[in-house]
Amino acid sequence: MRVSEYYNLGRTQPALDFVDIDITEDTPVYIDPSAIKNLSDEWATQCLNMLSTFFDSVLDAINNDDQDRVKNLLIRLQEPNETHFGLSKGKSRGRGLGPYLIQKLCNNLTLSRAAKTGMLEDLEDTALFIEGVGKDIVSDLTTNVIRGMLVTYTQSVALMYGIPLEEGVYSGLAWDPFRREWDGTFTRLPIADGNPLLLVPKVIVRYDLHLTKEEYFRNYLAPAMQSEELDKPGSKLVKTLKDGQKVVQKKDVEQEYGGGKEIIASHSFARPEVFQSYKEGKRLNPSKPLTHDQISAATQTPRIDLDALLHEVLTIPPGPEGASAYHRAVESLLSALFYPALSQPVIEFPIDQGRKRVDITYTNMADSGFFGWLQRQRHQCSYVFVECKNYKADLGNPELDQITGRFSHLRGQVGLILCRSLQDKPLFIARCRDVALASRGFVLALDDEDLRALVNEEKMASQPVNDQPTGEGPEGSPQPSEFRTLFERFRQLVS
C-alpha cells in the first residue's frame, strides 16, 4: 500500500511532491547527492553543507590516521528503512548498510589510495574508487547524513497534504554540520503500519548515480590509456587491421590492467587530468530529475493524467462555496504540470511574520523552460507565488494589489493569479503591465482557457513528433514547447 492510499490523500503520484513509496516494500530508486547539487534552494544548501562536512570529517580522520575517529563516524550509520528505497525483496530491510558492510567500508576507505591522495572530493566519488560502494550504499549514506533535513521535509509535506504526525518518534542519528558529530533526537513523524516514514522529494531521486565507474572507465580513462598504448613502442595491445590501421581495444586495456576500483584509482592518480575532465563534464551536464512516467514506473502507480486534473478544476462551480476545493485542485494541477521546474508547494504560506498568507508558494528549481529563463534573466523568482480566485466576477485592482503585496526582492517578484474567466482580459493584462512597468513585479493572469492551453502544450511536448518546432522564448531563448502561453503572457507585460 502506498502512502497516498494509506492516508487517503485523494492524489496520484504526479500531484505529489514526494515519492509515493510503498509503506512496507522497497521502491527501486535512490537518492543521488549529485542531484542535490543541482538545486539552489535553502533546503538543498543545508543538505549539501551536511554532506560536505561529514565527508570532509571522514577524509580528515583518514589523513590523520585517526582510526577511532573513522570508525566512530562510519559505525554510527544505520539501515535507513524509513525511506523504503532500494531493491529489497518483500519487507524493506535496508540491504545497503549493516554492521559487516560498514566495517568493510571503513576498511576500504582507510586503505584507499584515492582517499589518502585527495582524489576523493565528494561522497559520490566513492562509487568510482571504493570497493563495495555502489548506488545503494551512496544513497543510504546520503539518507543518514541528511536525515535531519528529510525530517524537516517530511513534516512540511505532512502539513501540506494532511498526513498525521505522531509525537515522540525517535528520528535516528542525524549529522550535525556545526559540531561535526552525530546526534539523535525525538521528533514528530508519520507512523505507517507501525513504522516511521521519511518522505523524499521527487527531484533528488534517480535510477542510478550521476557518476558511475563504468561510464568513467569506458568514456574517459580507457580512451586515454588506449592513446598511450598506441604511442608506446612495441605495445602488445596494439593490433593492426586489414586496412593497416593500428588500434587498441578497450577490452584489451581492461584485461591487461584490470578494471577494479583500486586499479582505476591508481591509473586515475597517474592521470589526474582525465578524472578532472570527467568531473567537469558531469558538472556541465547535470542529471535530470526522473520524468512523471519514470516515477510512475518505479512506484507502479498510474501515469500522469493532466486531463483528469484539469477536469477537477473546471468542474468546480465559481463562487465562495467552491473556493477551498478550487484552491486544492489548482495546486494539484500546477504541481503536476510544472514538475520539475516548480517544487515543494506550500499552501497558505505565511509571510511577513504571519501577517499575510500566500495561497500557494513554489520553490523555483528550474534551469530551463519558462521558469529557468526567468532565472537567467535575473528576475527575482526564487519562489513563485500563486493566488487562486474562484470568483464569478472579474478581477480588479484589489486582487492585483494583494499578490504584488506578497512580492519582495528576497522572496521573489513573479506570481500567477488564477481565476475562472476574465470578461475583459485585455484590461486586466494591461493592469498587470502597469505593475510591471512600475517595477512592482510580474503578475501572469491565467483563466480556465489558459489552463486548457497549458495542459495541451504539455501533452503535445510529451509526444515524440518528428520535426516538431522548438519555438523561441523571449529574446530568442530556446523553448521546447514549455509553456508558450506563459512566455506570451510575459511578453504582454514588458512590450
Coordinates of C-alpha atoms in Angstrom, one line a residue:
M1 CA 0.0 0.0 0.0
R2 CA 1.3 3.4 -1.0
V3 CA 1.5 6.5 1.3
S4 CA -1.3 8.1 -0.8
E5 CA -3.6 5.1 -0.2
Y6 CA -2.7 4.6 3.4
Y7 CA -3.6 8.2 4.3
N8 CA -6.4 8.6 1.7
L9 CA -4.8 11.6 0.2
G10 CA -7.0 11.5 -2.9
R11 CA -4.0 12.2 -5.2
T12 CA -1.8 10.2 -7.5
Q13 CA 2.0 10.4 -7.8
P14 CA 2.1 13.2 -10.3
A15 CA 0.3 15.6 -8.0
L16 CA 2.6 14.7 -5.0
D17 CA 5.9 16.4 -4.4
F18 CA 7.4 13.3 -2.7
V19 CA 8.0 9.8 -3.9
D20 CA 4.8 7.8 -3.2
I21 CA 6.5 4.9 -1.6
D22 CA 5.1 1.6 -0.6
I23 CA 4.9 1.6 3.2
T24 CA 6.3 -1.9 3.6
E25 CA 8.3 -2.7 0.5
D26 CA 11.1 -1.0 -1.4
T27 CA 10.8 1.3 -4.4
P28 CA 13.8 0.9 -6.9
V29 CA 15.0 4.5 -6.8
Y30 CA 17.9 6.1 -5.0
I31 CA 18.9 9.5 -3.5
D32 CA 21.8 10.8 -5.6
P33 CA 23.9 13.5 -3.9
S34 CA 24.8 14.9 -7.3
A35 CA 21.1 15.7 -7.8
I36 CA 21.0 17.8 -4.6
K37 CA 23.9 19.9 -6.0
N38 CA 21.7 20.9 -8.9
L39 CA 19.2 22.6 -6.6
S40 CA 19.7 26.2 -5.3
D41 CA 17.1 26.5 -2.6
E42 CA 17.9 26.8 1.1
W43 CA 16.8 23.2 1.9
A44 CA 19.3 21.8 -0.6
T45 CA 22.0 24.2 0.6
Q46 CA 21.7 22.8 4.1
C47 CA 21.8 19.3 2.8
L48 CA 25.0 20.0 0.9
N49 CA 26.6 21.5 4.0
M50 CA 25.8 18.3 5.9
L51 CA 27.2 16.1 3.1
S52 CA 30.4 18.2 2.7
T53 CA 31.2 18.5 6.4
F54 CA 30.6 14.8 7.0
F55 CA 32.8 13.6 4.1
D56 CA 35.5 16.1 5.0
S57 CA 35.5 14.8 8.5
V58 CA 35.9 11.2 7.3
L59 CA 38.8 12.2 5.0
D60 CA 40.5 14.3 7.7
A61 CA 40.4 11.3 10.0
I62 CA 41.9 9.1 7.3
N63 CA 44.6 11.5 6.5
N64 CA 45.4 12.0 10.2
D65 CA 45.5 8.2 10.6
D66 CA 42.8 8.5 13.3
Q67 CA 41.2 5.0 13.1
D68 CA 39.0 5.6 16.1
R69 CA 37.5 8.7 14.5
V70 CA 36.9 7.0 11.2
K71 CA 35.1 4.1 12.9
N72 CA 33.1 6.5 15.1
L73 CA 31.9 8.4 12.1
L74 CA 31.0 5.4 10.0
I75 CA 29.9 2.9 12.6
R76 CA 27.0 5.2 13.6
L77 CA 25.4 4.8 10.2
Q78 CA 22.1 2.9 10.2
E79 CA 20.0 1.0 7.8
P80 CA 17.5 3.7 6.6
N81 CA 14.4 1.6 6.2
E82 CA 12.2 4.7 6.7
T83 CA 12.5 5.9 3.1
H84 CA 11.8 2.4 1.6
F85 CA 14.2 2.9 -1.3
G86 CA 16.3 0.1 -2.8
L87 CA 15.9 -3.4 -4.1
S88 CA 14.9 -5.5 -1.0
K89 CA 12.5 -8.3 -1.8
G90 CA 9.4 -8.2 0.4
K91 CA 9.6 -6.1 3.5
S92 CA 12.2 -3.3 3.5
R93 CA 15.4 -4.5 5.2
G94 CA 17.9 -1.8 4.4
R95 CA 20.3 -4.1 2.4
G96 CA 22.7 -1.2 1.7
L97 CA 24.1 -0.8 5.2
G98 CA 24.7 -3.2 8.0
P99 CA 27.5 -3.9 10.6
Y100 CA 29.5 -6.1 8.2
L101 CA 29.2 -3.6 5.3
I102 CA 30.0 -0.7 7.5
Q103 CA 33.2 -2.4 8.7
K104 CA 34.1 -3.3 5.2
L105 CA 33.5 0.3 4.1
C106 CA 35.6 1.6 6.9
N107 CA 38.5 -0.7 6.0
N108 CA 38.3 0.1 2.3
L109 CA 38.2 3.8 2.8
T110 CA 41.1 3.7 5.3
L111 CA 43.3 1.7 2.9
S112 CA 42.2 3.6 -0.3
R113 CA 44.9 5.5 -2.1
A114 CA 42.1 7.7 -3.6
A115 CA 41.2 8.8 0.0
K116 CA 44.7 9.4 1.0
T117 CA 45.8 11.3 -2.1
G118 CA 42.9 13.8 -2.2
M119 CA 41.2 12.3 -5.3
L120 CA 38.0 11.8 -3.3
E121 CA 36.3 15.1 -3.2
D122 CA 32.7 14.2 -2.7
L123 CA 30.7 11.4 -1.3
E124 CA 29.6 10.3 -4.8
D125 CA 33.3 9.8 -5.8
T126 CA 33.4 6.8 -3.5
A127 CA 31.2 4.8 -6.0
L128 CA 34.1 5.2 -8.5
F129 CA 37.1 4.2 -6.4
I130 CA 36.0 2.3 -3.2
E131 CA 35.3 -1.4 -3.5
G132 CA 31.8 -2.4 -2.2
V133 CA 30.3 1.1 -2.7
G134 CA 27.5 1.4 -5.3
K135 CA 24.3 3.4 -5.7
D136 CA 22.6 1.6 -2.8
I137 CA 25.5 2.5 -0.3
V138 CA 25.8 6.1 -1.6
S139 CA 22.0 6.5 -1.3
D140 CA 21.9 5.1 2.2
L141 CA 24.9 7.2 3.3
T142 CA 23.3 10.3 1.9
T143 CA 20.0 9.4 3.7
N144 CA 21.8 9.1 7.0
V145 CA 23.7 12.3 6.7
I146 CA 20.8 14.5 5.6
R147 CA 18.3 12.7 7.8
G148 CA 17.6 16.0 9.7
M149 CA 16.6 17.8 6.5
L150 CA 14.5 14.8 5.4
V151 CA 12.7 15.0 8.8
T152 CA 12.0 18.7 8.2
Y153 CA 10.8 18.0 4.6
T154 CA 8.6 15.2 5.8
Q155 CA 7.0 17.4 8.5
S156 CA 6.4 20.1 5.9
V157 CA 4.7 17.9 3.3
A158 CA 2.7 16.1 6.1
L159 CA 1.2 19.5 7.0
M160 CA 0.7 20.2 3.3
Y161 CA -1.2 17.0 2.5
G162 CA -2.9 16.4 5.8
I163 CA -0.7 13.4 6.9
P164 CA -0.9 12.9 10.7
L165 CA 2.3 13.2 12.6
E166 CA 3.0 11.4 15.9
E167 CA 4.9 12.9 18.8
G168 CA 8.0 11.4 20.4
V169 CA 9.2 9.4 17.4
Y170 CA 13.0 8.6 17.5
S171 CA 14.3 10.1 14.3
G172 CA 17.6 8.1 14.3
L173 CA 21.0 9.7 14.3
A174 CA 21.4 12.8 12.2
W175 CA 24.6 14.7 11.2
D176 CA 25.2 18.0 13.0
P177 CA 27.4 20.0 10.5
F178 CA 28.4 22.6 13.1
R179 CA 29.6 20.1 15.8
R180 CA 30.6 17.6 13.1
E181 CA 29.1 14.8 15.2
W182 CA 26.1 12.5 15.1
D183 CA 23.0 13.5 17.2
G184 CA 19.8 11.6 17.9
T185 CA 16.6 13.2 18.9
F186 CA 12.8 12.5 19.3
T187 CA 10.6 14.4 16.9
R188 CA 7.2 14.3 15.0
L189 CA 7.0 11.8 12.1
P190 CA 4.3 9.9 10.3
I191 CA 3.8 6.3 11.5
A192 CA 2.5 3.8 8.9
D193 CA 1.9 0.2 9.7
G194 CA 3.7 0.7 13.0
N195 CA 6.9 2.2 11.5
P196 CA 8.1 5.8 11.0
L197 CA 8.3 7.2 7.5
L198 CA 10.7 9.6 5.9
L199 CA 9.4 11.2 2.7
V200 CA 11.8 12.2 0.0
P201 CA 11.4 14.9 -2.7
K202 CA 11.0 13.5 -6.2
V203 CA 13.6 16.0 -7.6
I204 CA 16.5 14.3 -5.8
V205 CA 15.9 10.7 -6.7
R206 CA 17.3 8.8 -9.6
Y207 CA 17.5 5.2 -11.0
D208 CA 21.3 5.4 -10.9
L209 CA 24.1 7.7 -9.7
H210 CA 25.3 10.5 -11.9
L211 CA 28.9 9.3 -11.5
T212 CA 29.5 5.7 -12.4
K213 CA 32.6 3.6 -12.6
E214 CA 31.5 2.0 -15.9
E215 CA 30.9 5.3 -17.6
Y216 CA 34.2 6.9 -16.3
F217 CA 36.3 3.9 -17.4
R218 CA 34.6 3.4 -20.8
N219 CA 34.4 7.0 -21.9
Y220 CA 37.4 8.7 -20.2
L221 CA 40.0 6.5 -18.6
A222 CA 40.2 3.7 -21.2
P223 CA 40.4 6.1 -24.2
A224 CA 43.3 7.9 -22.5
M225 CA 45.1 4.6 -21.9
Q226 CA 44.3 3.5 -25.5
S227 CA 46.0 6.6 -26.8
E228 CA 49.1 5.9 -24.6
E229 CA 49.4 2.3 -25.8
L230 CA 49.2 3.4 -29.4
D231 CA 52.1 5.8 -28.8
K232 CA 54.1 3.2 -26.8
P233 CA 56.7 1.4 -29.0
G234 CA 56.2 -2.3 -29.1
S235 CA 53.0 -2.3 -27.1
K236 CA 51.5 -5.8 -27.2
L237 CA 48.0 -4.3 -27.1
V238 CA 48.3 -2.7 -30.5
K239 CA 46.5 -4.6 -33.3
T240 CA 46.8 -3.9 -37.0
L241 CA 43.6 -4.1 -39.0
K242 CA 43.3 -5.3 -42.6
D243 CA 43.5 -1.7 -43.9
G244 CA 46.7 -1.1 -42.0
Q245 CA 45.1 1.0 -39.2
K246 CA 46.5 0.4 -35.8
V247 CA 44.1 0.2 -32.9
V248 CA 43.9 -0.7 -29.2
Q249 CA 40.6 -2.1 -27.9
K250 CA 39.1 -1.1 -24.6
K251 CA 38.6 -4.8 -23.6
D252 CA 42.3 -5.4 -24.1
V253 CA 43.2 -2.4 -21.9
E254 CA 40.9 -3.7 -19.1
Q255 CA 42.2 -7.2 -19.4
E256 CA 45.8 -6.1 -19.3
Y257 CA 45.5 -3.6 -16.4
G258 CA 42.3 -4.7 -14.6
G259 CA 39.1 -2.9 -14.0
G260 CA 38.8 -3.0 -10.2
K261 CA 38.1 0.2 -8.4
E262 CA 41.5 0.4 -6.7
I263 CA 43.2 -0.2 -10.1
I264 CA 41.1 2.5 -11.6
A265 CA 42.0 4.8 -8.7
S266 CA 45.7 4.1 -9.3
H267 CA 45.5 4.9 -13.0
S268 CA 43.5 8.0 -12.3
F269 CA 46.1 9.2 -9.8
A270 CA 48.7 8.9 -12.6
R271 CA 46.4 10.9 -15.0
P272 CA 44.6 13.5 -12.8
E273 CA 43.5 15.5 -15.8
V274 CA 41.4 12.6 -17.0
F275 CA 39.4 12.4 -13.8
Q276 CA 39.0 16.2 -13.6
S277 CA 37.8 16.2 -17.2
Y278 CA 35.1 13.6 -16.2
K279 CA 34.0 15.6 -13.2
E280 CA 33.8 18.8 -15.2
G281 CA 31.8 17.2 -17.9
K282 CA 29.4 15.8 -15.4
R283 CA 29.1 19.2 -13.7
L284 CA 28.3 20.9 -17.0
N285 CA 25.7 18.2 -17.9
P286 CA 23.9 17.5 -14.6
S287 CA 21.4 14.7 -14.4
K288 CA 17.8 15.4 -14.9
P289 CA 15.0 14.6 -12.5
L290 CA 13.0 11.5 -13.3
T291 CA 10.0 12.1 -15.5
H292 CA 6.5 11.5 -14.5
D293 CA 6.4 8.3 -16.5
Q294 CA 9.7 7.1 -14.9
I295 CA 8.5 7.7 -11.4
S296 CA 5.2 6.1 -12.1
A297 CA 7.0 3.0 -13.5
A298 CA 9.2 2.9 -10.4
T299 CA 6.3 3.2 -8.0
Q300 CA 4.0 1.1 -10.1
T301 CA 1.3 3.9 -10.0
P302 CA -0.9 5.3 -12.7
R303 CA 0.7 7.5 -15.3
I304 CA 0.0 11.2 -15.3
D305 CA -3.4 12.3 -16.5
L306 CA -3.4 16.0 -16.9
D307 CA -6.9 15.9 -18.4
A308 CA -8.3 14.4 -15.2
L309 CA -6.5 17.0 -13.1
L310 CA -7.8 19.8 -15.3
H311 CA -11.3 18.4 -15.2
E312 CA -11.2 18.6 -11.4
V313 CA -10.5 22.3 -11.7
L314 CA -13.0 23.1 -14.4
T315 CA -16.0 21.3 -12.8
I316 CA -15.8 23.3 -9.6
P317 CA -18.6 25.9 -9.6
P318 CA -17.4 29.5 -9.3
G319 CA -18.2 31.2 -6.1
P320 CA -17.1 31.3 -2.4
E321 CA -18.6 27.8 -1.7
G322 CA -16.1 26.2 -4.0
A323 CA -13.1 28.4 -3.1
S324 CA -11.3 25.8 -1.0
A325 CA -11.9 23.0 -3.5
Y326 CA -10.7 25.2 -6.3
H327 CA -7.6 26.1 -4.4
R328 CA -6.7 22.5 -3.8
A329 CA -7.5 21.4 -7.4
V330 CA -5.4 24.2 -8.8
E331 CA -2.4 23.1 -6.7
S332 CA -2.7 19.5 -7.8
L333 CA -2.8 20.5 -11.4
L334 CA 0.0 23.0 -11.2
S335 CA 2.2 20.7 -9.2
A336 CA 1.9 18.0 -11.9
L337 CA 2.0 20.4 -14.8
F338 CA 5.1 22.4 -13.7
Y339 CA 7.2 19.5 -12.3
P340 CA 10.2 19.5 -12.0
A341 CA 10.6 23.2 -12.6
L342 CA 8.5 24.2 -9.6
S343 CA 8.7 22.0 -6.4
Q344 CA 7.9 21.9 -2.7
P345 CA 4.5 23.6 -2.9
V346 CA 3.2 25.1 0.3
I347 CA -0.5 26.0 0.7
E348 CA -1.3 29.1 2.8
F349 CA 2.4 30.0 3.1
P350 CA 2.9 32.6 5.8
I351 CA 5.0 35.7 5.1
D352 CA 5.7 39.0 7.0
Q353 CA 5.8 37.2 10.3
G354 CA 2.5 35.5 9.6
R355 CA 0.6 38.7 8.9
K356 CA 0.0 37.7 5.3
R357 CA -0.5 34.3 3.6
V358 CA 0.0 33.2 0.0
D359 CA -2.4 30.7 -1.4
I360 CA 0.4 28.6 -2.9
T361 CA 4.1 29.1 -2.9
Y362 CA 6.5 27.1 -5.1
T363 CA 10.3 26.8 -4.9
N364 CA 11.8 27.5 -8.4
M365 CA 14.1 24.6 -9.2
A366 CA 14.2 25.3 -13.0
D367 CA 17.3 25.5 -15.2
S368 CA 15.4 25.5 -18.4
G369 CA 12.0 26.4 -19.9
F370 CA 10.0 29.5 -18.8
F371 CA 10.9 29.5 -15.2
G372 CA 14.5 28.7 -15.9
W373 CA 14.5 31.6 -18.4
L374 CA 13.2 33.9 -15.7
Q375 CA 16.2 32.9 -13.5
R376 CA 18.7 33.5 -16.3
Q377 CA 17.2 37.0 -17.0
R378 CA 17.8 37.7 -13.3
H379 CA 14.2 38.3 -12.5
Q380 CA 13.7 37.7 -8.8
C381 CA 11.9 34.4 -8.6
S382 CA 13.4 32.0 -6.1
Y383 CA 9.8 31.5 -5.1
V384 CA 6.8 31.7 -7.4
F385 CA 3.6 32.8 -5.8
V386 CA 0.1 31.7 -6.8
E387 CA -3.2 33.2 -5.8
C388 CA -6.4 31.4 -6.6
K389 CA -9.6 33.4 -7.2
N390 CA -12.8 31.3 -7.7
Y391 CA -14.8 34.4 -8.5
K392 CA -17.9 34.7 -10.6
A393 CA -16.9 38.4 -11.3
D394 CA -13.8 39.8 -13.0
L395 CA -10.6 40.5 -11.1
G396 CA -9.8 44.1 -10.3
N397 CA -7.1 46.2 -8.7
P398 CA -7.6 44.9 -5.1
E399 CA -6.7 41.3 -6.3
L400 CA -3.7 42.6 -8.2
D401 CA -2.5 44.7 -5.2
Q402 CA -2.9 41.6 -3.0
I403 CA -0.5 39.4 -4.9
T404 CA 2.0 42.2 -5.5
G405 CA 2.0 42.8 -1.8
R406 CA 3.5 39.3 -1.4
F407 CA 6.5 40.2 -3.6
S408 CA 9.9 41.2 -2.2
H409 CA 13.4 41.3 -3.5
L410 CA 14.3 38.4 -1.2
R411 CA 11.3 36.2 -1.8
G412 CA 10.7 36.9 -5.5
Q413 CA 8.7 39.1 -7.8
V414 CA 6.9 36.7 -10.1
G415 CA 3.4 35.3 -9.4
L416 CA 0.4 33.7 -11.1
I417 CA -3.1 34.8 -10.4
L418 CA -5.7 32.2 -11.4
C419 CA -9.3 32.8 -11.9
R420 CA -12.3 31.2 -13.7
S421 CA -12.7 33.8 -16.5
L422 CA -11.9 37.3 -17.5
Q423 CA -14.6 39.1 -19.3
D424 CA -12.2 41.9 -20.2
K425 CA -8.9 40.0 -20.3
P426 CA -7.0 42.8 -22.2
L427 CA -7.9 45.3 -19.5
F428 CA -6.6 43.1 -16.6
I429 CA -3.5 42.3 -18.6
A430 CA -3.0 46.0 -19.1
R431 CA -3.2 46.5 -15.3
C432 CA -0.6 43.8 -14.9
R433 CA 1.6 45.5 -17.4
D434 CA 1.3 48.8 -15.4
V435 CA 2.5 46.9 -12.4
A436 CA 5.5 45.5 -14.2
L437 CA 6.5 48.9 -15.8
A438 CA 6.3 50.4 -12.3
S439 CA 8.8 47.8 -11.1
R440 CA 6.4 46.2 -8.8
G441 CA 6.8 42.7 -10.1
F442 CA 5.4 40.4 -12.8
V443 CA 1.9 39.0 -12.5
L444 CA 0.7 36.5 -15.0
A445 CA -3.1 36.2 -15.1
L446 CA -4.5 32.8 -16.1
D447 CA -8.1 31.8 -16.5
D448 CA -9.7 28.4 -17.3
E449 CA -8.9 28.7 -21.0
D450 CA -5.3 29.4 -20.3
L451 CA -5.1 26.3 -18.1
R452 CA -6.5 24.3 -21.0
A453 CA -3.8 25.8 -23.3
L454 CA -1.0 24.9 -20.9
V455 CA -2.3 21.3 -20.5
N456 CA -2.5 20.9 -24.2
E457 CA 1.0 22.3 -24.7
E458 CA 2.4 19.9 -22.1
K459 CA 0.6 16.9 -23.7
M460 CA 2.0 17.9 -27.1
A461 CA 5.5 18.3 -25.7
S462 CA 5.4 14.8 -24.2
Q463 CA 4.6 13.3 -27.6
P464 CA 7.6 12.4 -29.7
V465 CA 6.9 14.1 -33.0
N466 CA 9.4 14.3 -35.8
D467 CA 10.5 17.8 -36.9
Q468 CA 8.4 19.4 -34.2
P469 CA 9.3 23.1 -34.0
T470 CA 11.1 24.0 -30.8
G471 CA 9.8 27.6 -30.6
E472 CA 11.5 30.5 -29.1
G473 CA 11.1 32.3 -25.8
P474 CA 11.6 36.0 -25.2
E475 CA 14.9 37.4 -26.5
G476 CA 15.5 34.2 -28.5
S477 CA 15.7 31.8 -25.6
P478 CA 15.2 28.2 -26.6
Q479 CA 11.7 27.0 -25.6
P480 CA 10.9 23.3 -26.4
S481 CA 7.1 23.7 -26.1
E482 CA 7.5 24.6 -22.4
F483 CA 4.5 26.8 -22.0
R484 CA 4.3 29.3 -24.8
T485 CA 1.3 30.6 -23.1
L486 CA 3.5 31.8 -20.2
F487 CA 6.1 33.3 -22.5
E488 CA 3.3 35.1 -24.4
R489 CA 1.7 36.4 -21.3
F490 CA 5.1 37.7 -20.0
R491 CA 5.7 39.5 -23.4
Q492 CA 2.4 41.3 -22.9
L493 CA 3.8 42.7 -19.6
V494 CA 7.0 44.1 -21.0
S495 CA 6.2 45.0 -24.6

